[in-house]
XYZ file of C-alpha atoms in Angstrom:
423
model
C 58.538 7.238 8.815
C 56.819 8.839 5.892
C 59.637 10.234 3.292
C 58.167 11.208 0.367
C 60.890 13.411 -1.498
C 64.677 12.659 -1.446
C 67.485 14.193 -3.660
C 70.135 11.534 -4.695
C 73.098 10.744 -7.403
C 72.678 7.970 -10.135
C 75.848 6.966 -11.948
C 75.379 3.787 -14.482
C 77.991 1.667 -15.224
C 81.342 2.805 -17.835
C 81.861 -0.205 -20.409
C 84.623 -2.250 -20.815
C 87.613 -1.324 -22.363
C 88.403 -3.170 -25.787
C 91.784 -4.639 -25.839
C 94.706 -5.176 -28.669
C 95.786 -8.213 -28.677
C 97.059 -10.648 -31.591
C 96.678 -14.568 -32.300
C 100.553 -16.195 -31.483
C 100.078 -19.872 -31.619
C 102.846 -21.813 -33.060
C 100.886 -23.660 -35.668
C 98.999 -20.388 -36.717
C 100.954 -18.234 -39.101
C 100.498 -14.568 -39.255
C 97.457 -15.217 -36.578
C 95.828 -11.593 -37.036
C 94.018 -9.754 -34.110
C 92.498 -11.492 -31.394
C 91.672 -8.302 -29.137
C 87.777 -8.959 -27.685
C 85.629 -5.967 -27.358
C 84.449 -4.493 -23.763
C 81.395 -5.387 -22.120
C 78.504 -3.036 -21.429
C 77.981 -0.888 -18.177
C 75.197 -1.532 -15.906
C 71.718 0.735 -16.140
C 70.538 1.754 -13.233
C 66.743 0.547 -12.883
C 63.858 1.986 -10.906
C 61.138 -0.664 -10.514
C 58.156 -0.262 -8.465
C 57.837 -2.964 -4.977
C 54.336 -2.827 -3.911
C 55.163 -3.682 -0.646
C 57.071 -0.402 -0.045
C 55.014 2.490 1.171
C 57.737 4.620 1.683
C 61.482 6.301 0.069
C 63.039 5.809 3.512
C 65.875 4.144 1.671
C 66.865 7.166 -0.181
C 67.279 8.535 3.492
C 70.420 6.182 4.042
C 71.546 5.725 0.655
C 71.816 8.963 -1.603
C 74.471 7.360 -4.112
C 73.636 4.509 -6.457
C 76.411 3.668 -8.699
C 76.188 0.556 -10.944
C 78.927 -2.262 -12.251
C 81.133 -1.490 -15.043
C 81.698 -3.528 -18.062
C 84.337 -6.119 -17.873
C 87.649 -5.569 -20.422
C 87.519 -7.542 -23.321
C 90.079 -10.402 -23.558
C 92.178 -12.267 -25.942
C 91.204 -15.186 -28.285
C 88.400 -12.629 -29.420
C 86.492 -13.217 -26.035
C 83.638 -10.189 -25.025
C 84.073 -9.074 -21.636
C 81.029 -9.466 -19.542
C 78.181 -7.108 -19.592
C 77.534 -5.915 -15.650
C 73.849 -6.763 -14.578
C 71.413 -3.990 -14.093
C 71.497 -2.159 -10.694
C 67.711 -2.547 -9.688
C 66.389 -0.060 -7.164
C 63.057 -1.228 -5.889
C 60.626 2.470 -5.118
C 56.799 2.098 -3.474
C 53.734 2.780 -6.209
C 53.324 6.720 -6.932
C 57.015 7.032 -7.549
C 57.761 9.863 -9.489
C 61.558 10.291 -10.917
C 62.948 14.349 -12.075
C 66.036 15.278 -12.947
C 66.565 17.658 -10.332
C 69.202 20.105 -12.409
C 66.150 20.971 -15.540
C 63.047 19.767 -13.438
C 62.541 17.356 -16.750
C 59.978 14.335 -15.878
C 62.405 10.665 -16.656
C 59.565 8.132 -15.200
C 56.188 8.080 -13.231
C 55.939 4.758 -11.890
C 52.996 3.414 -10.614
C 51.708 -0.367 -11.484
C 53.807 -3.591 -9.417
C 57.090 -4.435 -11.103
C 57.035 -1.787 -13.378
C 60.953 -0.716 -14.537
C 62.159 2.443 -15.959
C 65.689 2.875 -17.230
C 66.809 5.803 -15.205
C 70.498 6.193 -16.447
C 71.794 3.594 -19.245
C 75.514 1.862 -18.678
C 78.320 3.077 -21.400
C 78.950 0.582 -24.133
C 82.052 -1.529 -24.052
C 84.666 -0.595 -26.412
C 85.971 -2.414 -29.550
C 88.912 -4.919 -29.527
C 91.013 -4.916 -32.578
C 89.423 -7.920 -33.932
C 86.907 -5.380 -34.803
C 89.279 -2.997 -37.271
C 90.333 -5.719 -39.048
C 90.384 -5.165 -42.809
C 91.813 -5.810 -46.211
C 93.944 -2.631 -46.251
C 95.181 -3.366 -42.516
C 94.644 -6.791 -41.327
C 96.891 -6.385 -38.367
C 95.155 -3.227 -36.497
C 97.131 -1.832 -33.552
C 94.205 -0.308 -32.567
C 91.830 -0.554 -29.894
C 88.756 1.571 -28.336
C 87.817 2.331 -24.733
C 84.741 2.042 -22.904
C 81.919 4.616 -22.852
C 81.191 6.231 -20.234
C 78.099 5.394 -18.011
C 75.536 8.170 -17.790
C 75.490 10.347 -13.960
C 72.458 12.277 -13.074
C 71.319 14.011 -10.170
C 68.004 13.192 -9.514
C 64.613 14.034 -7.164
C 62.514 11.143 -6.445
C 59.018 11.967 -5.100
C 56.034 9.861 -3.942
C 52.799 10.543 -4.390
C 50.261 8.649 -1.926
C 48.344 5.766 -4.085
C 44.450 5.862 -2.731
C 40.790 5.913 -3.633
C 39.963 8.358 -1.129
C 41.723 11.360 0.540
C 40.751 12.905 3.283
C 40.490 16.610 2.912
C 39.932 19.556 5.558
C 41.224 22.255 7.906
C 43.539 20.691 10.676
C 41.758 19.140 13.674
C 38.205 18.535 11.611
C 38.237 14.870 12.130
C 40.217 13.237 9.721
C 42.758 11.041 11.331
C 39.882 9.823 14.075
C 37.593 8.674 11.001
C 40.443 6.685 9.468
C 41.144 5.035 12.883
C 37.527 4.011 13.237
C 37.013 2.436 9.661
C 40.388 1.321 8.627
C 43.292 -0.698 10.804
C 45.150 2.596 10.927
C 46.585 3.674 13.686
C 47.446 7.796 12.810
C 48.381 9.839 15.510
C 45.238 12.028 17.017
C 45.495 14.745 19.372
C 43.278 17.812 19.954
C 45.636 20.520 18.311
C 46.183 21.506 14.820
C 48.632 19.697 12.749
C 48.651 16.537 14.654
C 49.105 14.522 11.128
C 52.279 15.476 9.548
C 52.388 12.814 7.335
C 49.890 10.862 4.657
C 48.348 7.845 6.200
C 46.470 5.130 4.628
C 44.369 2.840 5.960
C 42.609 0.147 3.835
C 38.592 0.005 4.060
C 35.993 -2.604 4.046
C 32.295 -2.195 3.665
C 30.338 -4.204 5.180
C 28.866 -5.231 1.563
C 32.290 -6.786 0.497
C 33.590 -4.115 -1.472
C 36.464 -2.264 -0.150
C 38.878 0.833 -0.959
C 42.006 2.604 0.245
C 41.568 6.036 2.251
C 44.159 8.830 2.951
C 43.914 10.426 5.952
C 46.154 13.751 4.619
C 47.844 16.500 6.158
C 45.900 19.416 7.311
C 45.114 22.763 4.922
C 45.358 26.164 5.690
C 44.911 29.326 3.393
C 48.095 29.594 0.941
C 48.800 25.910 0.857
C 49.046 26.165 -2.502
C 51.822 28.915 -2.453
C 53.625 26.975 -0.434
C 52.229 27.759 3.115
C 51.918 25.590 5.885
C 52.566 22.373 4.628
C 51.780 23.290 1.384
C 52.887 21.196 -1.582
C 53.574 18.514 0.666
C 50.100 18.039 1.152
C 48.131 19.119 -2.173
C 50.241 16.836 -4.305
C 49.394 13.825 -2.440
C 45.408 14.685 -3.624
C 46.267 14.474 -7.205
C 46.321 10.702 -7.812
C 43.113 10.261 -5.641
C 39.829 9.374 -7.583
C 37.284 10.922 -4.821
C 37.576 13.934 -1.904
C 36.169 13.381 1.052
C 35.879 16.840 2.113
C 35.469 17.209 6.545
C 33.555 20.099 7.839
C 34.227 20.644 11.703
C 30.564 21.344 13.294
C 32.295 22.408 16.332
C 35.609 24.380 15.540
C 38.106 24.893 18.243
C 37.832 28.549 17.720
C 34.216 29.510 17.582
C 34.917 32.624 15.284
C 35.497 29.881 12.273
C 32.548 29.849 10.161
C 32.064 25.966 8.474
C 31.202 27.279 5.536
C 33.946 29.729 5.124
C 36.222 26.483 6.149
C 34.554 24.484 3.218
C 35.342 27.660 0.586
C 38.541 28.035 1.487
C 39.801 24.578 1.295
C 37.919 24.520 -2.337
C 40.278 27.504 -3.178
C 43.334 26.231 -2.503
C 42.446 22.640 -4.282
C 41.282 24.757 -6.971
C 44.453 27.160 -7.087
C 46.653 24.191 -6.880
C 46.173 23.013 -10.359
C 46.263 19.464 -11.587
C 42.520 19.829 -11.833
C 41.845 19.168 -8.413
C 38.920 21.108 -8.076
C 37.116 18.908 -11.057
C 37.500 15.632 -8.917
C 34.068 14.191 -7.170
C 33.584 15.533 -3.565
C 31.513 13.842 -0.736
C 31.188 16.871 2.106
C 30.891 15.490 5.608
C 29.567 17.309 8.331
C 31.680 16.021 11.307
C 31.124 16.423 15.344
C 27.659 16.003 15.121
C 27.555 14.783 18.402
C 28.507 18.445 20.087
C 25.448 20.808 21.304
C 23.583 23.064 18.740
C 25.229 21.072 15.936
C 22.069 20.592 14.063
C 21.725 24.149 13.932
C 25.132 24.542 12.348
C 24.581 22.067 10.037
C 21.136 23.557 8.946
C 22.549 27.292 8.590
C 26.026 24.940 7.101
C 23.247 23.548 4.323
C 21.524 27.004 3.390
C 24.725 28.256 2.098
C 25.496 25.375 -0.173
C 24.123 24.779 -3.650
C 21.098 22.855 -3.848
C 22.573 20.251 -5.627
C 25.692 19.403 -3.058
C 24.749 16.585 -0.194
C 25.804 17.158 3.257
C 26.330 13.624 5.285
C 26.636 14.095 8.968
C 28.434 11.941 11.004
C 30.116 11.632 14.366
C 33.563 10.018 14.462
C 33.447 9.859 17.967
C 30.011 7.707 18.717
C 30.193 6.511 14.908
C 26.673 7.805 13.967
C 26.267 7.781 10.231
C 29.821 6.115 9.350
C 28.091 3.494 7.991
C 25.673 5.571 5.407
C 29.363 7.050 4.370
C 31.094 3.775 3.446
C 27.999 3.211 1.463
C 27.943 6.596 -0.262
C 31.838 6.451 -0.772
C 31.844 2.658 -2.015
C 28.595 3.836 -4.434
C 30.389 7.187 -6.018
C 33.997 5.451 -6.479
C 31.750 2.296 -8.232
C 30.333 5.117 -10.768
C 33.639 6.890 -11.605
C 35.047 5.610 -14.636
C 38.560 4.234 -14.800
C 41.082 6.500 -16.003
C 44.523 5.663 -16.501
C 47.237 7.883 -15.319
C 48.657 10.198 -17.666
C 52.375 9.891 -17.436
C 55.489 10.168 -19.364
C 57.632 7.333 -19.187
C 60.774 8.642 -19.918
C 60.984 12.071 -21.763
C 63.748 13.170 -24.038
C 66.166 15.049 -22.109
C 67.629 16.894 -24.849
C 64.776 18.766 -26.967
C 67.521 20.100 -29.665
C 70.856 18.370 -30.653
C 73.774 19.966 -28.880
C 76.701 20.795 -31.132
C 79.053 18.080 -31.508
C 82.088 20.523 -30.078
C 82.085 23.787 -28.545
C 85.527 26.222 -28.490
C 86.586 28.480 -25.746
C 89.681 30.057 -24.704
C 91.261 29.952 -21.375
C 93.003 32.394 -19.238
C 96.419 31.422 -20.413
C 95.310 31.466 -24.070
C 94.622 28.002 -24.896
C 91.909 26.887 -26.852
C 89.611 24.382 -24.814
C 87.420 21.774 -26.855
C 83.825 20.549 -25.165
C 80.798 19.265 -26.073
C 79.370 15.540 -25.744
C 80.591 13.903 -29.387
C 84.124 15.555 -28.979
C 84.577 14.029 -25.370
C 82.936 10.929 -26.472
C 85.683 10.393 -28.715
C 88.274 11.402 -26.841
C 87.283 9.201 -23.570
C 87.082 5.759 -25.970
C 90.370 6.640 -27.578
C 92.868 4.563 -26.084
C 96.124 7.255 -26.648
C 98.802 4.601 -25.857
C 98.582 3.536 -29.500
C 99.860 5.619 -32.473
C 97.159 3.859 -35.229
C 94.791 5.314 -32.039
C 95.847 8.672 -31.886
C 95.716 8.943 -35.679
C 91.916 7.525 -35.857
C 91.459 9.819 -33.312
C 92.853 13.369 -35.309
C 90.708 12.151 -38.477
C 87.900 11.707 -36.350
C 88.362 15.483 -35.209
C 89.233 16.936 -38.286
C 85.986 15.478 -39.482
C 84.168 17.148 -37.207
C 85.425 20.379 -38.650
C 87.497 21.137 -35.610
C 90.784 21.884 -37.260
C 88.503 24.287 -39.818
C 86.987 26.354 -36.737
C 90.208 26.833 -34.861
C 91.910 28.170 -37.996
C 88.646 30.675 -38.156
C 89.471 31.245 -34.385
C 93.012 32.502 -35.077
C 94.836 29.243 -33.889
C 98.513 28.533 -35.378
C 101.247 26.202 -35.256
C 101.906 25.338 -31.612
C 99.113 26.470 -30.011
C 97.390 24.026 -27.339
C 94.759 22.929 -27.571
C 92.818 21.219 -24.315
C 90.141 18.606 -24.097
C 89.284 17.569 -20.326
C 92.501 17.530 -18.498
C 94.724 16.670 -21.891
C 96.657 19.073 -24.029
C 97.545 19.014 -27.795
C 99.880 21.166 -29.896
C 97.664 22.791 -32.929
C 99.846 21.874 -36.142
C 98.983 22.883 -39.073
């Protein structure tokens, strides 16, 4: 089964909590703080495995959650950092933020890696808060929450040559003749519902990867029929082999109009598909009157376009076609795929906090910075609470609340916790 798109949820590990601890050895007077830092949470990393050819694993596992960092320990011991969660994907995998549709990573080379979500940083233990003014701090930080994201994973076929054409023009048969691939073949449209790949070896030793891509119909660039599921796989091919049926199932169909319609769909899709080199192949030359139809077809084409006649049934013209494809591929200069490995998810820096009002009159504080400070604070310790209050005041929260009309005794809500505003 060929799975080329999946939506999954990824969650990086949370950082471990730092702890409050003190040295209590009998012969160490005034031992001081000894609380260790928490370990870092695990990242979720996608890695290319060239042995994979589909996204089938994502069909059965749609949630990937990495391990949390270990909490700090006494005697200044650092909690263990969590090992990253490695998710293997096939070459040609692109990862998108499913909410914003931004590209997170484009993975093409074997063993190439990309961090999809980062693990949270471990919290600091009280040993890190020791100072001359406060030699025995009773304060520690909680670990930072790991990132979580709904993503869309797409796979685009990585092939040198893409076979395009209307349904039932003989693409699958050609692939089965020139390679070891065994695609489904039948005499009705849309036999091929997913790309098939095969390695083709020319008699002189040259080889290339050929993809039999699902048939096109008019309106495919707008999503009609297989639509984008077809066209997106053409993007990464170096060469297009455009197959024309000289014995269409529907007698009223004109091979030249089929040729123009396919090119129109390629041009309309974008991504410069129409600019890719093409080899035009006239198939089913074993059929009656095929020579006359080929002559009429050539007369309508520009004089600089060469047409290679073949018959996938009798295998005539196949060797000439393979040599032509290999020669054409050799003449195409190498151009690395322009890819954006990791994009900035937030183009503009978000405000550190936002104030809104609840239906019950409470002031609600939200925003990335204030929530980060909140989650990092261990409210079991008075010093940690006081530190959180100073940090909030430094952000300007108190001042903004007063502007909004907050008074003594008003309820301030952060996440699921409530505080009382005090002037």
